[in-house]
Amino acid sequence: MIEIVGVRHAFGDIVALDGVSVTLAERRIAVVGANGSGKSTFARLLNGLVVPDAGSVRVDGLDSRSDGRAVRRRVGFVFQDPDNQIVMPTVAEDIAFGLKPLKLGREALAARVDTILVRFGLERYRDHSSYLLSAGEKQLLAISSVLVIEPAHIVFDEPTTLLDLRNKRRIAEVIHGLPQTAIVVSHDLDLLRDFDRVLVFDHGRIVADDEPASALAFYVRLMS
Ligand SMILES: Nc1ncnc2c1ncn2[C@@H]1O[C@H](COP(=O)(O)OP(=O)(O)OP(=O)(O)O)[C@@H](O)[C@H]1O
Ligand SMILES: [Mg+2]
C-alpha cells in the first residue's frame, strides 16, 4: 500500500504537485492528465526518486524521506524515456545489472535473464548492444530490466508510447498478469479500460478518482 499525504512539490517557481493526498491499494491504477499536469512527478514520488517539498509518501509503512533506499527497492520504476534506464553495454548485462543485489549464483542469474529475454522476444538480442536497439526494443528492455527484479510495486511512466501494435498488446497482457501492484501513467486510454482505478491529474492536482469508465469520460471532457 502506498500512502500519499498532503504532497506539494515545486521545481523553482513551477508547482508540479499541489495538495495531493491519495492511498493506493488496488492492483491496477492508472494516471492520466494533460502534458505537464504532474504525472511523471507523481510517478517519481512513489519510489522516492522525488522527495516532496511538503507532505509525505509511505510505501508499505516505509517513509520515502527517511527510508529512501528501501522504498526504491520495493518500487520498480519504468522510465518514460528508456535511454534514462539502460546502463549496461549489452542487453543481457543490462537485465542482469538490477539483479546484482540479490547475489544469485551464476546459473540462477543466467536462467532468470534468459527467461525474461524469451518472455519479451529479446532472446536474439542477448549479446547485442543495448544502445543500438530500436526505440521500441529499448522500451521492452527497460520493462524487462525492472520486471526481472520482481519488486513489490511497479510504476510505469508511459510504457507503450514507442511500441507497435503487437508489443502494445504484449505489454498490456504483461501488466494485466502481474502479481504486483502496477501504477501506470499513460495517454493510451485503451490500455487502462480494465484497470481498477483511474486518477486524473490537472495542474498538479487529482481532479477525478474513479473507475475507468467515469474517470476517462471526465478526462475526455476536461481535454475538450
Ligand atoms: N526536473 C525538473 N525541473 C524543472 N521543471 C520540471 C522538472 N520536472 C518536471 N518539471 C515541470 O513540472 C511540471 C510537471 O511535469 P511532469 O513531468 O510531472 O508532467 P507530466 O504530466 O508527466 O507531462 P507529460 O504528459 O508531458 O509527460 C511541468 O511543468 C514540468 O515542466
Ligand atoms: Mg510525463
CSV table of N, CA and C in Angstrom, one decimal, residues 26-126:
chain,number,residue,atom,x,y,z
A,26,GLU,N,-5.2,-0.6,-4.8
A,26,GLU,CA,-5.7,-1.5,-5.8
A,26,GLU,C,-4.5,-2.1,-6.7
A,27,ARG,N,-4.8,-3.2,-7.4
A,27,ARG,CA,-3.8,-3.8,-8.2
A,27,ARG,C,-3.4,-3.0,-9.4
A,28,ARG,N,-4.4,-2.4,-10.1
A,28,ARG,CA,-4.1,-1.7,-11.3
A,28,ARG,C,-4.6,-0.3,-11.2
A,29,ILE,N,-3.7,0.6,-11.1
A,29,ILE,CA,-4.1,2.0,-11.0
A,29,ILE,C,-3.5,2.8,-12.2
A,30,ALA,N,-4.3,3.6,-12.8
A,30,ALA,CA,-3.9,4.4,-14.0
A,30,ALA,C,-3.8,5.9,-13.6
A,31,VAL,N,-2.9,6.6,-14.2
A,31,VAL,CA,-2.8,8.0,-14.0
A,31,VAL,C,-2.8,8.7,-15.4
A,32,VAL,N,-3.8,9.5,-15.6
A,32,VAL,CA,-3.9,10.3,-16.9
A,32,VAL,C,-4.0,11.8,-16.6
A,33,GLY,N,-3.8,12.6,-17.6
A,33,GLY,CA,-3.8,14.0,-17.5
A,33,GLY,C,-3.0,14.7,-18.6
A,34,ALA,N,-3.2,16.0,-18.7
A,34,ALA,CA,-2.5,16.7,-19.8
A,34,ALA,C,-1.0,16.7,-19.7
A,35,ASN,N,-0.3,17.0,-20.7
A,35,ASN,CA,1.1,17.2,-20.7
A,35,ASN,C,1.4,18.3,-19.6
A,36,GLY,N,2.4,18.0,-18.8
A,36,GLY,CA,2.8,19.0,-17.7
A,36,GLY,C,1.9,19.0,-16.5
A,37,SER,N,0.9,18.1,-16.4
A,37,SER,CA,0.0,18.2,-15.3
A,37,SER,C,0.6,17.5,-14.0
A,38,GLY,N,1.7,16.9,-14.1
A,38,GLY,CA,2.4,16.4,-12.9
A,38,GLY,C,2.4,14.9,-12.7
A,39,LYS,N,2.1,14.2,-13.8
A,39,LYS,CA,2.0,12.7,-13.7
A,39,LYS,C,3.4,12.1,-13.5
A,40,SER,N,4.4,12.5,-14.2
A,40,SER,CA,5.7,11.9,-14.1
A,40,SER,C,6.3,12.3,-12.7
A,41,THR,N,6.0,13.5,-12.2
A,41,THR,CA,6.5,13.9,-10.9
A,41,THR,C,5.8,13.0,-9.9
A,42,PHE,N,4.5,12.8,-10.0
A,42,PHE,CA,3.8,11.9,-9.1
A,42,PHE,C,4.4,10.5,-9.2
A,43,ALA,N,4.6,10.0,-10.4
A,43,ALA,CA,5.2,8.6,-10.5
A,43,ALA,C,6.5,8.5,-9.8
A,44,ARG,N,7.4,9.6,-9.9
A,44,ARG,CA,8.7,9.5,-9.3
A,44,ARG,C,8.6,9.6,-7.8
A,45,LEU,N,7.6,10.3,-7.3
A,45,LEU,CA,7.3,10.4,-5.9
A,45,LEU,C,7.1,9.0,-5.3
A,46,LEU,N,6.5,8.1,-6.0
A,46,LEU,CA,6.1,6.8,-5.5
A,46,LEU,C,7.2,5.9,-5.2
A,47,ASN,N,8.4,6.1,-5.8
A,47,ASN,CA,9.5,5.3,-5.5
A,47,ASN,C,10.7,6.1,-4.9
A,48,GLY,N,10.4,7.3,-4.5
A,48,GLY,CA,11.4,8.1,-3.8
A,48,GLY,C,12.4,8.8,-4.7
A,49,LEU,N,12.2,8.7,-6.0
A,49,LEU,CA,13.1,9.5,-6.9
A,49,LEU,C,12.9,11.0,-6.8
A,50,VAL,N,11.6,11.3,-6.4
A,50,VAL,CA,11.3,12.7,-6.0
A,50,VAL,C,10.9,12.7,-4.5
A,51,VAL,N,11.5,13.5,-3.7
A,51,VAL,CA,11.1,13.6,-2.3
A,51,VAL,C,10.3,14.9,-2.2
A,52,PRO,N,9.1,14.8,-1.7
A,52,PRO,CA,8.2,16.0,-1.7
A,52,PRO,C,8.8,17.2,-0.9
A,53,ASP,N,8.5,18.4,-1.3
A,53,ASP,CA,8.8,19.6,-0.6
A,53,ASP,C,8.0,19.6,0.7
A,54,ALA,N,6.8,19.2,0.6
A,54,ALA,CA,5.9,19.1,1.8
A,54,ALA,C,5.0,17.9,1.7
A,55,GLY,N,4.6,17.4,2.9
A,55,GLY,CA,3.8,16.2,2.9
A,55,GLY,C,4.7,14.9,2.9
A,56,SER,N,4.0,13.7,2.8
A,56,SER,CA,4.8,12.5,3.0
A,56,SER,C,4.3,11.4,2.1
A,57,VAL,N,5.2,10.5,1.8
A,57,VAL,CA,4.9,9.3,1.0
A,57,VAL,C,5.4,8.1,1.8
A,58,ARG,N,4.5,7.2,2.0
A,58,ARG,CA,4.8,5.9,2.7
A,58,ARG,C,4.5,4.7,1.8
A,59,VAL,N,5.5,3.8,1.7
A,59,VAL,CA,5.3,2.6,0.9
A,59,VAL,C,5.4,1.4,1.8
A,60,ASP,N,4.3,0.7,2.0
A,60,ASP,CA,4.2,-0.4,2.9
A,60,ASP,C,4.8,0.0,4.3
A,61,GLY,N,4.5,1.2,4.7
A,61,GLY,CA,4.9,1.7,6.0
A,61,GLY,C,6.3,2.4,6.0
A,62,LEU,N,7.0,2.4,4.9
A,62,LEU,CA,8.4,3.0,4.8
A,62,LEU,C,8.2,4.4,4.3
A,63,ASP,N,8.9,5.4,5.0
A,63,ASP,CA,8.8,6.8,4.5
A,63,ASP,C,9.9,7.0,3.5
A,64,SER,N,9.4,7.7,2.4
A,64,SER,CA,10.4,7.9,1.2
A,64,SER,C,11.5,8.9,1.6
A,65,ARG,N,11.2,9.7,2.6
A,65,ARG,CA,12.2,10.7,3.0
A,65,ARG,C,13.3,10.0,3.9
A,66,SER,N,12.9,9.2,4.9
A,66,SER,CA,13.9,8.6,5.8
A,66,SER,C,14.3,7.2,5.3
A,67,ASP,N,13.5,6.5,4.5
A,67,ASP,CA,13.9,5.2,4.1
A,67,ASP,C,13.9,5.1,2.6
A,68,GLY,N,14.6,6.1,2.0
A,68,GLY,CA,14.6,6.2,0.5
A,68,GLY,C,15.1,4.9,-0.2
A,69,ARG,N,16.2,4.4,0.3
A,69,ARG,CA,16.7,3.2,-0.3
A,69,ARG,C,15.8,2.0,-0.3
A,70,ALA,N,15.2,1.8,0.8
A,70,ALA,CA,14.3,0.6,1.0
A,70,ALA,C,13.0,0.9,0.1
A,71,VAL,N,12.6,2.1,0.0
A,71,VAL,CA,11.4,2.4,-0.9
A,71,VAL,C,11.8,2.1,-2.3
A,72,ARG,N,13.0,2.6,-2.7
A,72,ARG,CA,13.4,2.3,-4.1
A,72,ARG,C,13.5,0.9,-4.5
A,73,ARG,N,13.9,0.1,-3.5
A,73,ARG,CA,13.9,-1.4,-3.7
A,73,ARG,C,12.5,-2.0,-3.8
A,74,ARG,N,11.6,-1.4,-3.1
A,74,ARG,CA,10.2,-2.0,-3.1
A,74,ARG,C,9.4,-1.6,-4.4
A,75,VAL,N,9.8,-0.4,-4.9
A,75,VAL,CA,9.0,0.1,-6.0
A,75,VAL,C,9.9,0.2,-7.3
A,76,GLY,N,9.6,-0.7,-8.2
A,76,GLY,CA,10.3,-0.6,-9.5
A,76,GLY,C,9.8,0.5,-10.3
A,77,PHE,N,10.6,1.1,-11.2
A,77,PHE,CA,10.2,2.2,-12.0
A,77,PHE,C,10.6,2.1,-13.4
A,78,VAL,N,9.7,2.1,-14.3
A,78,VAL,CA,10.0,2.1,-15.8
A,78,VAL,C,9.9,3.5,-16.3
A,79,PHE,N,11.0,4.0,-16.8
A,79,PHE,CA,11.0,5.4,-17.2
A,79,PHE,C,10.3,5.7,-18.5
A,80,GLN,N,9.9,6.9,-18.7
A,80,GLN,CA,9.2,7.3,-19.9
A,80,GLN,C,10.2,7.2,-21.1
A,81,ASP,N,11.5,7.6,-20.8
A,81,ASP,CA,12.5,7.5,-21.9
A,81,ASP,C,13.5,6.4,-21.5
A,82,PRO,N,13.4,5.3,-22.3
A,82,PRO,CA,14.3,4.1,-21.9
A,82,PRO,C,15.8,4.4,-21.9
A,83,ASP,N,16.2,5.5,-22.6
A,83,ASP,CA,17.6,5.8,-22.6
A,83,ASP,C,18.1,6.2,-21.2
A,84,ASN,N,17.1,6.7,-20.4
A,84,ASN,CA,17.5,7.1,-19.0
A,84,ASN,C,17.7,5.8,-18.1
A,85,GLN,N,17.4,4.7,-18.6
A,85,GLN,CA,17.4,3.5,-17.8
A,85,GLN,C,18.4,2.5,-18.2
A,86,ILE,N,18.8,2.5,-19.5
A,86,ILE,CA,19.7,1.5,-20.0
A,86,ILE,C,21.1,1.9,-19.5
A,87,VAL,N,21.8,1.0,-18.7
A,87,VAL,CA,23.1,1.3,-18.1
A,87,VAL,C,24.2,0.4,-18.5
A,88,MET,N,23.9,-0.7,-19.1
A,88,MET,CA,25.0,-1.7,-19.4
A,88,MET,C,25.1,-1.9,-20.9
A,89,PRO,N,26.3,-2.2,-21.4
A,89,PRO,CA,26.5,-2.3,-22.9
A,89,PRO,C,25.8,-3.3,-23.6
A,90,THR,N,25.5,-4.5,-23.0
A,90,THR,CA,24.7,-5.5,-23.8
A,90,THR,C,23.3,-5.7,-23.1
A,91,VAL,N,22.4,-6.3,-23.9
A,91,VAL,CA,21.1,-6.5,-23.4
A,91,VAL,C,21.1,-7.4,-22.2
A,92,ALA,N,21.8,-8.5,-22.2
A,92,ALA,CA,21.8,-9.5,-21.1
A,92,ALA,C,22.4,-8.8,-19.9
A,93,GLU,N,23.5,-8.1,-20.1
A,93,GLU,CA,24.2,-7.4,-18.9
A,93,GLU,C,23.3,-6.4,-18.3
A,94,ASP,N,22.5,-5.7,-19.2
A,94,ASP,CA,21.6,-4.7,-18.6
A,94,ASP,C,20.5,-5.3,-17.7
A,95,ILE,N,20.0,-6.4,-18.2
A,95,ILE,CA,19.0,-7.1,-17.4
A,95,ILE,C,19.6,-7.7,-16.1
A,96,ALA,N,20.8,-8.2,-16.2
A,96,ALA,CA,21.5,-8.8,-15.0
A,96,ALA,C,21.9,-7.7,-14.0
A,97,PHE,N,22.1,-6.5,-14.5
A,97,PHE,CA,22.6,-5.4,-13.6
A,97,PHE,C,21.7,-5.2,-12.3
A,98,GLY,N,20.4,-5.2,-12.6
A,98,GLY,CA,19.5,-4.9,-11.5
A,98,GLY,C,19.4,-6.1,-10.5
A,99,LEU,N,19.8,-7.3,-10.9
A,99,LEU,CA,19.8,-8.5,-10.1
A,99,LEU,C,21.0,-8.6,-9.1
A,100,LYS,N,22.0,-7.8,-9.4
A,100,LYS,CA,23.2,-7.8,-8.6
A,100,LYS,C,23.0,-7.9,-7.1
A,101,PRO,N,22.1,-7.0,-6.5
A,101,PRO,CA,22.0,-7.0,-5.1
A,101,PRO,C,21.4,-8.3,-4.6
A,102,LEU,N,20.8,-9.1,-5.4
A,102,LEU,CA,20.2,-10.4,-5.0
A,102,LEU,C,21.2,-11.5,-4.8
A,103,LYS,N,22.4,-11.2,-5.3
A,103,LYS,CA,23.6,-12.1,-5.1
A,103,LYS,C,23.2,-13.6,-5.5
A,104,LEU,N,22.6,-13.8,-6.6
A,104,LEU,CA,22.3,-15.1,-7.1
A,104,LEU,C,23.6,-15.8,-7.6
A,105,GLY,N,23.6,-17.1,-7.7
A,105,GLY,CA,24.7,-17.8,-8.3
A,105,GLY,C,24.7,-17.5,-9.8
A,106,ARG,N,25.8,-17.9,-10.5
A,106,ARG,CA,25.9,-17.6,-11.9
A,106,ARG,C,24.8,-18.2,-12.8
A,107,GLU,N,24.5,-19.5,-12.4
A,107,GLU,CA,23.5,-20.2,-13.2
A,107,GLU,C,22.1,-19.7,-13.0
A,108,ALA,N,21.8,-19.4,-11.7
A,108,ALA,CA,20.5,-18.9,-11.4
A,108,ALA,C,20.3,-17.5,-12.0
A,109,LEU,N,21.3,-16.7,-12.0
A,109,LEU,CA,21.3,-15.4,-12.7
A,109,LEU,C,21.0,-15.5,-14.2
A,110,ALA,N,21.8,-16.4,-14.8
A,110,ALA,CA,21.6,-16.6,-16.3
A,110,ALA,C,20.2,-17.1,-16.6
A,111,ALA,N,19.7,-18.0,-15.8
A,111,ALA,CA,18.4,-18.6,-16.0
A,111,ALA,C,17.3,-17.5,-15.9
A,112,ARG,N,17.5,-16.6,-14.9
A,112,ARG,CA,16.5,-15.6,-14.7
A,112,ARG,C,16.5,-14.6,-15.9
A,113,VAL,N,17.7,-14.3,-16.4
A,113,VAL,CA,17.9,-13.3,-17.5
A,113,VAL,C,17.3,-14.0,-18.8
A,114,ASP,N,17.6,-15.3,-19.0
A,114,ASP,CA,17.1,-15.9,-20.2
A,114,ASP,C,15.6,-16.0,-20.2
A,115,THR,N,15.0,-16.3,-19.1
A,115,THR,CA,13.5,-16.4,-19.0
A,115,THR,C,12.9,-15.1,-19.4
A,116,ILE,N,13.4,-14.0,-18.9
A,116,ILE,CA,12.8,-12.7,-19.2
A,116,ILE,C,13.0,-12.3,-20.7
A,117,LEU,N,14.2,-12.7,-21.2
A,117,LEU,CA,14.5,-12.4,-22.6
A,117,LEU,C,13.5,-13.1,-23.5
A,118,VAL,N,13.2,-14.3,-23.2
A,118,VAL,CA,12.3,-15.1,-24.0
A,118,VAL,C,10.9,-14.5,-23.9
A,119,ARG,N,10.5,-14.1,-22.7
A,119,ARG,CA,9.2,-13.6,-22.4
A,119,ARG,C,8.9,-12.4,-23.3
A,120,PHE,N,10.0,-11.6,-23.5
A,120,PHE,CA,9.8,-10.3,-24.2
A,120,PHE,C,10.3,-10.4,-25.7
A,121,GLY,N,10.6,-11.6,-26.1
A,121,GLY,CA,11.0,-11.7,-27.5
A,121,GLY,C,12.4,-11.1,-27.8
A,122,LEU,N,13.2,-11.0,-26.8
A,122,LEU,CA,14.5,-10.3,-27.0
A,122,LEU,C,15.7,-11.2,-27.0
A,123,GLU,N,15.4,-12.6,-27.0
A,123,GLU,CA,16.5,-13.5,-26.9
A,123,GLU,C,17.6,-13.4,-28.0
A,124,ARG,N,17.1,-13.0,-29.2
A,124,ARG,CA,18.2,-12.9,-30.2
A,124,ARG,C,19.0,-11.7,-30.1
A,125,TYR,N,18.7,-10.8,-29.2
A,125,TYR,CA,19.5,-9.6,-28.9
A,125,TYR,C,20.4,-9.7,-27.6
A,126,ARG,N,20.4,-11.0,-27.1
A,126,ARG,CA,21.1,-11.2,-25.8
A,126,ARG,C,22.4,-10.5,-25.7
